[in-house]
Tab-separated table of C-alpha atoms and ligand atoms in Angstrom:
chain	number	residue	atom	x	y	z
A	1	MET	CA	-0.013	-0.402	-0.030
A	2	SER	CA	1.188	3.513	-0.751
A	3	GLY	CA	1.329	6.354	1.777
A	4	ARG	CA	0.260	6.167	5.925
A	5	LEU	CA	-2.420	4.630	6.603
A	6	VAL	CA	-4.931	6.536	8.660
A	7	VAL	CA	-8.221	4.393	10.082
A	8	VAL	CA	-11.099	6.294	11.459
A	9	SER	CA	-13.553	4.944	13.735
A	10	ASN	CA	-15.887	6.402	16.260
A	11	ARG	CA	-14.050	4.633	19.131
A	12	ILE	CA	-10.327	3.922	19.227
A	13	ALA	CA	-8.474	1.680	21.217
A	14	ASP	CA	-4.488	1.726	22.331
A	15	PRO	CA	-2.706	-0.836	19.820
A	16	ARG	CA	-0.190	-1.983	22.292
A	17	LYS	CA	-2.596	-3.461	24.620
A	18	PRO	CA	-4.731	-6.731	24.152
A	19	ALA	CA	-7.817	-5.763	22.436
A	20	ALA	CA	-11.110	-7.289	22.721
A	21	GLY	CA	-11.549	-8.596	19.211
A	22	GLY	CA	-13.211	-7.789	16.143
A	23	LEU	CA	-12.532	-4.350	14.422
A	24	ALA	CA	-9.651	-3.079	17.052
A	25	VAL	CA	-7.728	-6.243	16.457
A	26	ALA	CA	-7.833	-5.842	12.847
A	27	VAL	CA	-6.853	-2.470	12.781
A	28	GLY	CA	-4.513	-2.255	15.869
A	29	GLU	CA	-2.832	-4.690	13.917
A	30	ALA	CA	-2.341	-3.276	10.783
A	31	LEU	CA	-1.154	0.271	12.340
A	32	ASN	CA	1.169	-1.548	14.830
A	33	ARG	CA	2.966	-3.376	11.864
A	34	THR	CA	3.126	-0.283	9.172
A	35	GLY	CA	2.738	2.845	11.867
A	36	GLY	CA	0.083	5.183	10.864
A	37	LEU	CA	-2.902	7.434	12.614
A	38	TRP	CA	-5.872	6.257	14.564
A	39	PHE	CA	-8.682	8.827	14.688
A	40	GLY	CA	-11.851	8.659	16.610
A	41	TRP	CA	-13.448	9.940	19.712
A	42	SER	CA	-11.754	10.231	22.854
A	43	GLY	CA	-15.007	8.689	24.966
A	44	ASN	CA	-14.937	12.117	26.836
A	45	ILE	CA	-18.628	14.101	27.236
A	46	VAL	CA	-18.057	17.588	28.117
A	47	GLU	CA	-21.001	18.499	29.895
A	48	GLY	CA	-22.078	22.560	28.768
A	49	GLY	CA	-19.492	22.131	25.681
A	50	THR	CA	-20.192	24.143	22.736
A	51	PRO	CA	-21.894	21.740	20.094
A	52	GLY	CA	-19.722	21.714	17.033
A	53	GLU	CA	-16.588	21.924	18.995
A	54	GLY	CA	-14.161	19.428	20.934
A	55	ALA	CA	-10.575	19.192	21.907
A	56	LEU	CA	-7.944	17.201	19.788
A	57	ARG	CA	-5.435	15.241	21.364
A	58	VAL	CA	-2.616	13.750	19.731
A	59	GLU	CA	-0.593	10.976	21.859
A	60	GLN	CA	2.223	8.431	20.462
A	61	ALA	CA	1.239	4.836	20.966
A	62	GLY	CA	4.350	2.968	19.908
A	63	LYS	CA	4.258	3.441	16.195
A	64	VAL	CA	0.737	4.552	16.130
A	65	GLU	CA	-0.606	8.196	16.680
A	66	LEU	CA	-3.647	8.238	18.526
A	67	ALA	CA	-5.781	11.329	17.611
A	68	THR	CA	-9.020	11.860	19.449
A	69	VAL	CA	-11.421	14.383	19.995
A	70	ASP	CA	-14.035	15.235	22.991
A	71	LEU	CA	-17.545	15.687	22.327
A	72	SER	CA	-20.164	18.222	23.925
A	73	ARG	CA	-22.925	16.658	25.769
A	74	GLU	CA	-25.502	18.276	22.974
A	75	ASP	CA	-23.501	16.601	20.092
A	76	HIS	CA	-23.143	13.130	22.077
A	77	ASP	CA	-26.338	12.542	22.756
A	78	ALA	CA	-27.738	13.872	18.747
A	79	PHE	CA	-25.087	12.075	17.249
A	80	TYR	CA	-24.549	8.771	19.010
A	81	LEU	CA	-27.131	8.088	21.014
A	82	GLY	CA	-29.416	9.681	18.537
A	83	TYR	CA	-29.076	9.705	14.959
A	84	SER	CA	-26.313	6.609	14.988
A	85	ASN	CA	-28.035	4.372	17.305
A	86	ASN	CA	-31.465	5.455	17.555
A	87	VAL	CA	-32.179	5.993	13.813
A	88	LEU	CA	-29.542	4.258	11.331
A	89	TRP	CA	-28.803	1.351	13.729
A	90	PRO	CA	-32.350	0.282	13.729
A	91	VAL	CA	-33.260	1.276	10.327
A	92	PHE	CA	-30.220	-0.827	9.089
A	93	HIS	CA	-31.059	-3.460	10.713
A	94	TYR	CA	-34.556	-3.491	9.291
A	95	ARG	CA	-36.183	-2.126	12.308
A	96	LEU	CA	-38.556	0.540	11.020
A	97	ASP	CA	-40.448	0.229	14.304
A	98	LEU	CA	-37.616	1.261	16.508
A	99	ALA	CA	-36.420	4.249	14.669
A	100	ARG	CA	-36.807	7.862	15.906
A	101	PHE	CA	-36.895	9.684	13.201
A	102	ASP	CA	-38.983	13.023	14.275
A	103	ALA	CA	-36.184	13.411	17.517
A	104	GLY	CA	-34.585	16.222	15.555
A	105	TYR	CA	-31.105	14.113	15.895
A	106	PHE	CA	-29.923	14.613	12.324
A	107	PRO	CA	-28.352	18.346	12.950
A	108	GLY	CA	-26.132	16.660	15.328
A	109	TYR	CA	-25.002	14.256	13.352
A	110	ARG	CA	-23.868	16.337	10.782
A	111	ARG	CA	-22.130	18.525	13.077
A	112	ALA	CA	-20.071	15.723	14.726
A	113	ASN	CA	-18.939	14.687	11.589
A	114	ARG	CA	-17.942	18.269	10.475
A	115	LEU	CA	-16.182	18.270	13.690
A	116	PHE	CA	-14.306	15.296	13.153
A	117	ALA	CA	-13.689	16.029	9.413
A	118	ARG	CA	-12.011	19.379	10.641
A	119	GLU	CA	-9.890	18.404	13.061
A	120	LEU	CA	-8.871	15.129	11.107
A	121	ALA	CA	-8.100	17.463	8.113
A	122	LYS	CA	-5.347	19.306	10.335
A	123	LEU	CA	-3.306	15.874	10.663
A	124	LEU	CA	-3.887	14.573	7.010
A	125	GLN	CA	-0.680	14.308	4.732
A	126	PRO	CA	-1.086	14.348	1.116
A	127	ASP	CA	-0.033	10.492	0.646
A	128	ASP	CA	-2.400	9.366	3.227
A	129	VAL	CA	-4.912	6.733	2.938
A	130	VAL	CA	-7.933	7.108	5.129
A	131	TRP	CA	-10.319	4.166	5.858
A	132	VAL	CA	-13.333	4.939	7.621
A	133	HIS	CA	-15.264	2.446	9.746
A	134	ASP	CA	-19.080	2.032	10.155
A	135	TYR	CA	-22.371	4.081	10.160
A	136	HIS	CA	-21.685	6.422	12.912
A	137	LEU	CA	-19.370	8.074	10.271
A	138	MET	CA	-20.692	7.966	6.859
A	139	PRO	CA	-20.584	11.496	5.478
A	140	LEU	CA	-17.130	11.991	6.802
A	141	ALA	CA	-15.245	12.003	3.540
A	142	HIS	CA	-17.893	14.168	2.060
A	143	GLU	CA	-17.016	16.678	4.821
A	144	LEU	CA	-12.841	16.108	4.082
A	145	ARG	CA	-13.857	16.623	0.552
A	146	GLN	CA	-15.648	19.842	1.308
A	147	LEU	CA	-12.397	21.014	3.099
A	148	GLY	CA	-10.334	20.356	0.056
A	149	CYS	CA	-8.976	16.781	1.057
A	150	ARG	CA	-7.968	15.117	-2.089
A	151	GLN	CA	-6.463	11.691	-0.322
A	152	ARG	CA	-7.538	8.256	-1.184
A	153	MET	CA	-10.354	7.156	1.169
A	154	GLY	CA	-12.678	4.136	2.145
A	155	PHE	CA	-15.422	3.239	3.825
A	156	PHE	CA	-16.235	0.288	5.455
A	157	LEU	CA	-19.858	-0.851	6.766
A	158	HIS	CA	-19.689	-3.187	9.707
A	159	ILE	CA	-23.871	-3.233	9.967
A	160	PRO	CA	-26.217	-4.453	7.016
A	161	LEU	CA	-27.403	-2.418	4.082
A	162	PRO	CA	-31.086	-2.711	3.742
A	163	PRO	CA	-32.643	-3.005	0.749
A	164	PRO	CA	-33.770	1.050	-1.087
A	165	GLN	CA	-37.149	0.789	0.286
A	166	ILE	CA	-36.096	0.671	3.874
A	167	LEU	CA	-33.287	3.272	3.364
A	168	ALA	CA	-35.594	5.448	2.016
A	169	ALA	CA	-37.919	6.164	5.020
A	170	ILE	CA	-35.072	7.758	6.454
A	171	PRO	CA	-36.079	10.955	5.793
A	172	GLU	CA	-32.108	12.224	4.892
A	173	HIS	CA	-31.572	9.050	3.014
A	174	GLU	CA	-30.415	10.922	-0.223
A	175	TRP	CA	-28.410	13.330	1.098
A	176	LEU	CA	-26.444	10.427	3.386
A	177	MET	CA	-26.220	7.867	0.360
A	178	ARG	CA	-24.886	10.376	-2.076
A	179	THR	CA	-22.074	11.077	0.425
A	180	LEU	CA	-20.942	7.833	0.103
A	181	PHE	CA	-19.460	8.964	-3.421
A	182	ALA	CA	-17.351	10.981	-1.634
A	183	TYR	CA	-15.372	7.877	-0.890
A	184	ASP	CA	-13.019	6.327	-3.852
A	185	LEU	CA	-13.915	2.507	-1.878
A	186	ALA	CA	-17.310	1.381	-0.183
A	187	GLY	CA	-17.310	-1.965	1.397
A	188	PHE	CA	-20.151	-4.280	2.618
A	189	GLN	CA	-20.159	-7.445	4.700
A	190	SER	CA	-22.139	-9.211	2.458
A	191	GLU	CA	-23.239	-9.627	-1.402
A	192	ALA	CA	-26.923	-9.349	-0.565
A	193	ASP	CA	-25.860	-5.878	0.874
A	194	MET	CA	-24.052	-5.113	-2.130
A	195	THR	CA	-27.053	-5.946	-4.126
A	196	HIS	CA	-29.127	-3.439	-2.112
A	197	PHE	CA	-26.510	-0.760	-2.431
A	198	SER	CA	-26.347	-1.054	-6.690
A	199	ARG	CA	-30.399	-1.161	-6.368
A	200	TYR	CA	-30.408	1.761	-4.352
A	201	VAL	CA	-28.246	3.969	-6.484
A	202	GLU	CA	-29.733	2.845	-9.258
A	203	SER	CA	-32.894	3.520	-8.505
A	204	GLU	CA	-33.391	6.124	-5.759
A	205	ALA	CA	-29.645	7.972	-6.261
A	206	ARG	CA	-29.653	7.726	-10.216
A	207	ALA	CA	-25.901	6.990	-10.458
A	208	ARG	CA	-24.620	5.903	-13.369
A	209	VAL	CA	-23.918	1.935	-13.057
A	210	LEU	CA	-20.409	1.292	-15.005
A	211	ASP	CA	-20.149	-2.148	-14.088
A	212	ALA	CA	-21.057	-4.757	-11.184
A	213	HIS	CA	-18.858	-2.832	-8.973
A	214	HIS	CA	-18.578	1.011	-10.326
A	215	PHE	CA	-20.760	4.018	-10.190
A	216	THR	CA	-20.595	7.513	-11.308
A	217	LEU	CA	-22.286	10.230	-9.354
A	218	ASP	CA	-21.709	13.841	-10.387
A	219	GLY	CA	-18.110	13.071	-11.743
A	220	ARG	CA	-17.024	11.002	-9.096
A	221	THR	CA	-16.830	7.020	-9.384
A	222	LEU	CA	-17.137	4.838	-6.599
A	223	ARG	CA	-15.863	1.317	-6.532
A	224	ALA	CA	-18.190	-0.817	-4.434
A	225	GLN	CA	-17.788	-4.321	-3.319
A	226	ALA	CA	-18.544	-7.074	-0.468
A	227	PHE	CA	-15.687	-7.807	1.623
A	228	PRO	CA	-16.826	-10.041	4.315
A	229	ILE	CA	-15.003	-9.502	7.981
A	230	GLY	CA	-13.349	-12.554	9.247
A	231	ILE	CA	-11.795	-13.296	13.124
A	232	ASP	CA	-7.817	-13.251	13.780
A	233	VAL	CA	-8.066	-16.998	13.636
A	234	ASP	CA	-4.434	-17.757	15.176
A	235	GLU	CA	-5.176	-15.492	17.698
A	236	PHE	CA	-8.538	-17.106	18.585
A	237	GLU	CA	-6.721	-20.822	18.628
A	238	GLU	CA	-4.413	-19.816	21.032
A	239	LEU	CA	-6.791	-18.346	23.005
A	240	ALA	CA	-8.749	-21.562	22.818
A	241	GLU	CA	-5.891	-23.555	23.884
A	242	ALA	CA	-4.783	-21.531	26.997
A	243	ARG	CA	-4.848	-22.209	30.648
A	244	GLU	CA	-8.334	-20.070	31.206
A	245	ALA	CA	-10.324	-21.491	28.287
A	246	ARG	CA	-9.153	-25.138	29.164
A	247	GLN	CA	-10.078	-24.580	32.780
A	248	VAL	CA	-13.499	-23.454	31.902
A	249	ALA	CA	-14.236	-25.949	29.282
A	250	GLY	CA	-13.136	-28.946	31.852
A	251	VAL	CA	-15.382	-27.461	34.392
A	252	MET	CA	-18.548	-27.147	32.336
A	253	ARG	CA	-17.576	-30.714	30.675
A	254	GLN	CA	-17.772	-32.081	34.168
A	255	GLN	CA	-20.821	-30.441	35.420
A	256	TYR	CA	-22.614	-31.080	32.542
A	257	ALA	CA	-21.573	-34.677	31.884
A	258	THR	CA	-25.045	-36.096	31.685
A	259	ARG	CA	-26.570	-33.180	29.917
A	260	GLN	CA	-26.652	-31.606	26.375
A	261	LEU	CA	-25.183	-27.928	26.301
A	262	LEU	CA	-26.040	-25.091	24.188
A	263	ILE	CA	-24.343	-21.750	23.891
A	264	GLY	CA	-25.482	-17.992	23.036
A	265	ILE	CA	-23.128	-15.500	23.676
A	266	ASP	CA	-24.641	-11.947	22.322
A	267	ARG	CA	-24.393	-8.264	23.283
A	268	LEU	CA	-27.477	-7.794	24.425
A	269	ASP	CA	-29.007	-6.115	21.264
A	270	TYR	CA	-32.508	-6.505	19.783
A	271	SER	CA	-31.015	-7.424	16.608
A	272	LYS	CA	-29.392	-10.226	18.034
A	273	GLY	CA	-32.939	-12.384	18.547
A	274	ILE	CA	-31.867	-13.759	21.857
A	275	PRO	CA	-35.932	-13.832	22.980
A	276	HIS	CA	-36.778	-15.435	19.907
A	277	ARG	CA	-34.055	-18.128	20.577
A	278	VAL	CA	-35.372	-18.890	24.292
A	279	ARG	CA	-38.530	-19.381	22.631
A	280	ALA	CA	-37.317	-21.625	19.855
A	281	PHE	CA	-35.553	-23.124	23.116
A	282	ARG	CA	-39.196	-23.702	25.323
A	283	GLU	CA	-40.574	-24.860	21.988
A	284	LEU	CA	-37.624	-27.508	22.073
A	285	LEU	CA	-38.681	-28.804	25.347
A	286	ALA	CA	-42.474	-28.551	24.716
A	287	GLN	CA	-42.065	-30.797	21.650
A	288	HIS	CA	-39.478	-33.714	22.471
A	289	GLU	CA	-39.968	-34.850	25.968
A	290	ASP	CA	-36.878	-36.838	25.937
A	291	MET	CA	-34.809	-33.202	25.614
A	292	ARG	CA	-35.961	-32.271	29.370
A	293	ASN	CA	-33.811	-32.593	32.397
A	294	LEU	CA	-30.949	-32.965	29.143
A	295	ALA	CA	-30.930	-30.147	27.016
A	296	THR	CA	-29.325	-26.953	28.798
A	297	LEU	CA	-29.144	-23.433	27.248
A	298	ILE	CA	-26.504	-20.827	28.585
A	299	GLN	CA	-27.208	-17.437	27.204
A	300	ILE	CA	-24.765	-14.565	28.098
A	301	ALA	CA	-26.246	-11.377	27.214
A	302	SER	CA	-23.597	-8.698	27.593
A	303	PRO	CA	-25.293	-5.384	28.482
A	304	SER	CA	-24.808	-2.568	25.782
A	305	ARG	CA	-26.200	0.948	25.252
A	306	GLU	CA	-28.517	0.426	28.094
A	307	ASP	CA	-29.678	3.917	28.650
A	308	LEU	CA	-32.153	3.552	25.007
A	309	ASN	CA	-35.385	2.177	25.874
A	310	ALA	CA	-35.566	-0.819	23.452
A	311	TYR	CA	-32.884	-2.166	25.817
A	312	ALA	CA	-35.027	-1.880	28.963
A	313	ASP	CA	-37.879	-4.051	27.026
A	314	ILE	CA	-35.480	-6.741	25.932
A	315	ARG	CA	-34.028	-6.786	29.287
A	316	ALA	CA	-37.674	-7.126	30.808
A	317	GLU	CA	-38.727	-9.612	27.878
A	318	LEU	CA	-35.661	-12.105	28.714
A	319	ASP	CA	-36.206	-12.063	32.581
A	320	GLN	CA	-39.824	-13.124	32.256
A	321	LEU	CA	-39.656	-15.599	29.701
A	322	CYS	CA	-36.262	-17.566	31.084
A	323	GLY	CA	-38.246	-17.498	34.376
A	324	ALA	CA	-41.186	-18.740	33.152
A	325	ILE	CA	-39.161	-21.656	31.238
A	326	ASN	CA	-37.092	-22.613	34.491
A	327	GLY	CA	-40.513	-22.735	36.522
A	328	ASP	CA	-42.093	-24.752	33.999
A	329	TYR	CA	-39.680	-27.236	33.125
A	330	GLY	CA	-36.762	-27.186	35.620
A	331	ASP	CA	-36.116	-29.755	38.352
A	332	PHE	CA	-34.430	-30.104	41.808
A	333	ASP	CA	-31.174	-31.336	39.437
A	334	TRP	CA	-31.808	-29.027	36.598
A	335	MET	CA	-32.496	-25.793	35.286
A	336	PRO	CA	-32.965	-25.509	31.608
A	337	VAL	CA	-31.700	-22.040	30.816
A	338	ARG	CA	-29.097	-20.255	32.695
A	339	TYR	CA	-28.983	-16.815	31.375
A	340	ILE	CA	-26.175	-14.637	32.500
A	341	ARG	CA	-26.431	-10.718	31.996
A	342	ARG	CA	-22.609	-9.709	32.189
A	343	VAL	CA	-19.262	-9.452	30.147
A	344	VAL	CA	-17.366	-12.517	30.541
A	345	ALA	CA	-13.695	-12.421	30.532
A	346	ARG	CA	-12.468	-12.756	26.757
A	347	LYS	CA	-10.155	-15.405	27.853
A	348	ARG	CA	-13.023	-17.340	29.069
A	349	VAL	CA	-15.156	-17.286	26.084
A	350	PRO	CA	-13.455	-19.940	23.856
A	351	GLY	CA	-13.917	-22.290	26.897
A	352	LEU	CA	-17.551	-21.816	26.899
A	353	TYR	CA	-18.010	-22.255	22.981
A	354	ARG	CA	-15.668	-25.808	23.292
A	355	ALA	CA	-17.924	-27.272	26.300
A	356	ALA	CA	-21.142	-27.014	23.934
A	357	ARG	CA	-22.576	-29.422	21.706
A	358	VAL	CA	-24.534	-26.792	20.048
A	359	GLY	CA	-23.691	-22.939	19.434
A	360	LEU	CA	-26.833	-20.899	18.675
A	361	VAL	CA	-26.434	-18.106	16.812
A	362	THR	CA	-29.725	-16.695	15.709
A	363	PRO	CA	-30.068	-13.007	15.056
A	364	LEU	CA	-32.945	-11.436	13.069
A	365	ARG	CA	-30.220	-9.364	11.287
A	366	ASP	CA	-26.599	-8.989	11.587
A	367	GLY	CA	-23.855	-7.431	9.409
A	368	MET	CA	-21.585	-10.376	9.841
A	369	ASN	CA	-21.309	-11.710	13.353
A	370	LEU	CA	-18.104	-12.819	14.545
A	371	VAL	CA	-19.775	-15.203	17.118
A	372	ALA	CA	-20.441	-17.817	14.848
A	373	LYS	CA	-16.973	-18.012	13.239
A	374	GLU	CA	-15.305	-17.876	16.658
A	375	PHE	CA	-17.803	-20.988	18.170
A	376	VAL	CA	-16.335	-22.825	15.296
A	377	VAL	CA	-12.555	-22.171	15.558
A	378	ALA	CA	-12.792	-22.754	19.180
A	379	GLN	CA	-14.087	-26.926	18.456
A	380	GLU	CA	-12.039	-29.618	18.756
A	381	TYR	CA	-11.456	-31.173	15.650
A	382	ASN	CA	-12.481	-34.852	16.562
A	383	ASP	CA	-15.686	-34.100	18.530
A	384	PRO	CA	-17.127	-30.652	17.196
A	385	GLY	CA	-20.261	-29.369	18.492
A	386	VAL	CA	-22.755	-28.369	15.643
A	387	LEU	CA	-23.448	-24.283	14.712
A	388	VAL	CA	-27.132	-23.511	14.487
A	389	LEU	CA	-26.822	-20.136	12.126
A	390	SER	CA	-29.511	-17.563	11.298
A	391	ARG	CA	-29.829	-16.967	7.286
A	392	PHE	CA	-30.152	-13.642	8.340
A	393	ALA	CA	-26.604	-13.221	9.627
A	394	GLY	CA	-24.063	-11.766	6.863
A	395	ALA	CA	-21.974	-15.051	8.109
A	396	ALA	CA	-24.404	-17.082	6.656
A	397	GLU	CA	-23.152	-16.497	3.038
A	398	GLN	CA	-19.881	-18.078	3.853
A	399	LEU	CA	-20.993	-20.412	6.355
A	400	GLN	CA	-23.621	-23.069	4.328
A	401	GLU	CA	-22.507	-25.920	6.186
A	402	ALA	CA	-24.070	-24.429	9.331
A	403	LEU	CA	-27.542	-25.549	10.157
A	404	LEU	CA	-29.277	-22.604	8.620
A	405	VAL	CA	-32.489	-21.107	10.438
A	406	ASN	CA	-35.161	-18.701	10.048
A	407	PRO	CA	-35.245	-17.208	13.232
A	408	TYR	CA	-38.650	-16.097	13.331
A	409	ASP	CA	-39.912	-19.619	13.299
A	410	ALA	CA	-40.008	-20.969	16.532
A	411	HIS	CA	-40.815	-24.470	15.648
A	412	GLY	CA	-38.300	-24.871	12.534
A	413	THR	CA	-35.531	-23.594	14.763
A	414	ALA	CA	-36.695	-26.067	17.869
A	415	GLU	CA	-36.535	-28.898	15.216
A	416	THR	CA	-33.230	-27.828	13.627
A	417	ILE	CA	-31.746	-27.601	17.320
A	418	TYR	CA	-33.380	-31.018	17.819
A	419	ARG	CA	-31.229	-32.301	15.007
A	420	ALA	CA	-28.120	-30.391	15.599
A	421	LEU	CA	-28.261	-32.097	19.475
A	422	GLN	CA	-28.720	-35.807	17.238
A	423	MET	CA	-26.138	-35.290	14.654
A	424	PRO	CA	-23.329	-38.293	14.302
A	425	LEU	CA	-20.099	-37.464	14.726
A	426	GLY	CA	-19.082	-38.364	11.007
A	427	GLU	CA	-21.355	-35.548	10.086
A	428	ARG	CA	-20.023	-32.787	12.741
A	429	ARG	CA	-16.498	-33.179	11.721
A	430	GLU	CA	-17.368	-32.933	7.803
A	431	ARG	CA	-19.404	-29.955	8.349
A	432	HIS	CA	-16.909	-28.496	11.304
A	433	GLN	CA	-13.842	-29.150	8.373
A	434	ALA	CA	-15.471	-27.406	5.750
A	435	LEU	CA	-16.627	-24.064	8.021
A	436	LEU	CA	-13.236	-24.266	9.488
A	437	GLY	CA	-11.474	-24.153	6.063
A	438	ARG	CA	-13.339	-21.107	4.990
A	439	ILE	CA	-12.787	-18.998	8.146
A	440	LYS	CA	-9.117	-19.734	8.348
A	441	GLU	CA	-8.730	-18.833	4.464
A	442	HIS	CA	-10.810	-15.590	4.886
A	443	ASP	CA	-9.472	-14.620	8.265
A	444	VAL	CA	-9.363	-10.806	9.488
A	445	HIS	CA	-6.218	-10.294	7.665
A	446	TRP	CA	-7.615	-11.480	4.626
A	447	TRP	CA	-10.227	-9.068	5.104
A	448	ARG	CA	-7.764	-6.050	5.724
A	449	GLN	CA	-5.588	-6.878	2.817
A	450	THR	CA	-8.223	-6.890	-0.013
A	451	PHE	CA	-9.943	-3.878	1.224
A	452	LEU	CA	-6.872	-2.087	1.188
A	453	ASP	CA	-5.638	-3.665	-2.081
A	454	ALA	CA	-8.934	-2.543	-3.743
A	455	LEU	CA	-8.247	0.831	-2.056
A	456	ASP	CA	-4.721	1.151	-3.931
A	457	GLU	CA	-6.173	-0.012	-7.278
A	458	THR	CA	-8.687	2.667	-7.414
A	459	ALA	CA	-5.902	5.299	-7.134
A	460	GLN	CA	-4.237	3.330	-10.313
A	461	SER	CA	-7.202	2.947	-12.327
A	462	ALA	CA	-7.772	6.776	-11.551
A	463	THR	CA	-4.375	7.372	-12.906
A	464	ARG	CA	-5.081	5.346	-15.752
A	465	ALA	CA	-8.264	7.049	-16.575
A	466	ARG	CA	-6.327	10.664	-16.293
A	467	ALA	CA	-3.532	9.541	-19.005
A	468	ALA	CA	-6.098	8.042	-21.355
B	501	GDG	C1	-20.667	-5.692	14.694
B	501	GDG	C2	-21.777	-6.111	13.740
B	501	GDG	C3	-20.187	-7.494	12.745
B	501	GDG	C4	-19.978	-10.891	23.301
B	501	GDG	N1	-20.265	-11.236	24.192
B	501	GDG	C5	-18.833	-11.184	25.163
B	501	GDG	C6	-17.914	-10.887	24.085
B	501	GDG	N2	-18.629	-10.584	23.095
B	501	GDG	C7	-17.627	-10.599	21.753
B	501	GDG	C8	-17.763	-11.843	20.971
B	501	GDG	C9	-17.204	-11.062	19.320
B	501	GDG	C10	-17.937	-9.660	19.859
B	501	GDG	O1	-18.559	-9.419	20.800
B	501	GDG	C11	-19.144	-9.562	18.926
B	501	GDG	O2	-19.054	-9.340	17.768
B	501	GDG	P1	-20.575	-9.683	16.539
B	501	GDG	O3	-19.545	-10.006	15.233
B	501	GDG	O4	-21.163	-10.817	16.842
B	501	GDG	O5	-21.324	-8.271	16.626
B	501	GDG	P2	-21.432	-6.734	17.069
B	501	GDG	O6	-20.575	-6.369	18.340
B	501	GDG	O7	-22.905	-6.613	16.991
B	501	GDG	O8	-20.358	-6.245	15.990
B	501	GDG	C12	-21.415	-7.206	13.430
B	501	GDG	C13	-19.102	-7.070	13.628
B	501	GDG	O9	-19.358	-5.660	13.706
B	501	GDG	C14	-17.764	-6.754	12.957
B	501	GDG	O10	-17.883	-6.211	11.619
B	501	GDG	O11	-19.487	-8.835	12.466
B	501	GDG	O12	-22.416	-7.948	12.378
B	501	GDG	O13	-23.320	-5.684	14.298
B	501	GDG	O14	-16.017	-10.873	19.643
B	501	GDG	O15	-17.304	-12.604	21.444
B	501	GDG	N3	-16.642	-10.964	24.511
B	501	GDG	C15	-16.422	-10.994	25.811
B	501	GDG	N4	-17.667	-11.293	26.797
B	501	GDG	C16	-18.891	-11.014	26.512
B	501	GDG	O16	-19.583	-11.127	27.024
B	501	GDG	N5	-15.138	-11.001	26.452
């Protein structure tokens, strides 16, 4: 790659410290290798601060420069809690019913993106390659271009992109989607998202479609493509082999020696379909008496964004559901559901995956879903568990050897779980091997490299176009 790498994401992390997976690992590792700049929000909220303003801080973390800005309370509430998490997050997860369109958040979203652009522009060098992440910062390149920045810029959307008819419910959809043309490259998680994008630009934005991956609008050509994100397989395998994970797996296996364990690990978010999953599990117990006193679901729901009403609702629903199942089906020596609303230490997570016979990853909608990939990597080759995966997770496009389910269909999901719990060893091994191969091939390093290579290629084709 030519030029310094500049990564921009709402939250940033110190790349010298062990990261909690996902984006932080991918980005931290890339930056640690080549050096570069990581820019984002500091995490500080300034009470009574002036909207649109925030102090810039730059510090050196090894080879990497970390640059952060503070947000005023007003900007934080409108940009982060408001437009990002109460409009874009629900709509992009197909939940128009939860979106707060008329709460007046949009000016705050623009203001914060402008603030980020203004502060970042001060730090940019002519040859920099800028990689912007996620829905909080969609218009960032547009704002940077307005300030005269001409660097190469790429954008990656970590969450799904819904079909045009759903996107169009956002009052500002046209402006928002047109700002993507300020980038040279836009990346999505899945082919389904990519299809939604090209349908949108054709029908709503009226851009010219050059080919399946190139679109022109107002004189700018954008390349768009699916880059399914992966996990750091080596790091996760190491974590799974380490003492702490082995200990957890050992204890769980001992405790549940006569039971069949199912595991779900999710952030407590309505997109993850946790209540639907628990209802499917109840259906399993209702329909199959042989599963009573046997199948045990451990559901970890790590709290997130709890200040929003939708999260309070899902919390109450889960408390009620789990209590009712345990009351109806539990016995002196067996509780069907163990529901744990807490963050589990990352070192212990692979141990839980490994002890389970079935991994339940059944989001109603998910950009990718890394838990599905982690579950597969943590399994023992000789006696692997079975992945039950929602067809509505981006990961389903790659992980076809999982047992795919429609999470809205409690009965169908219950029957698939039943099948997973009875799957013979030979079939479990075959499926696991196929899944593992694909996850290894498309790991997080592959993802980062293919995205940055594609971004680089946009520079070369632009040079060729100018010369022609
Ligand atoms: C967004 C998109 C996309 C979960 N609970 C605990 C815990 N986790 C870890 C998992 C996994 C990560 O959090 C969750 O990643 P996901 O991919 O499943 O979901 P989102 O957080 O919604 O991420 C998603 C992703 O971005 C990347 O592009 O795949 O579609 O929504 O690593 O293991 N980790 C610990 N304790 C927990 O209790 N330590």
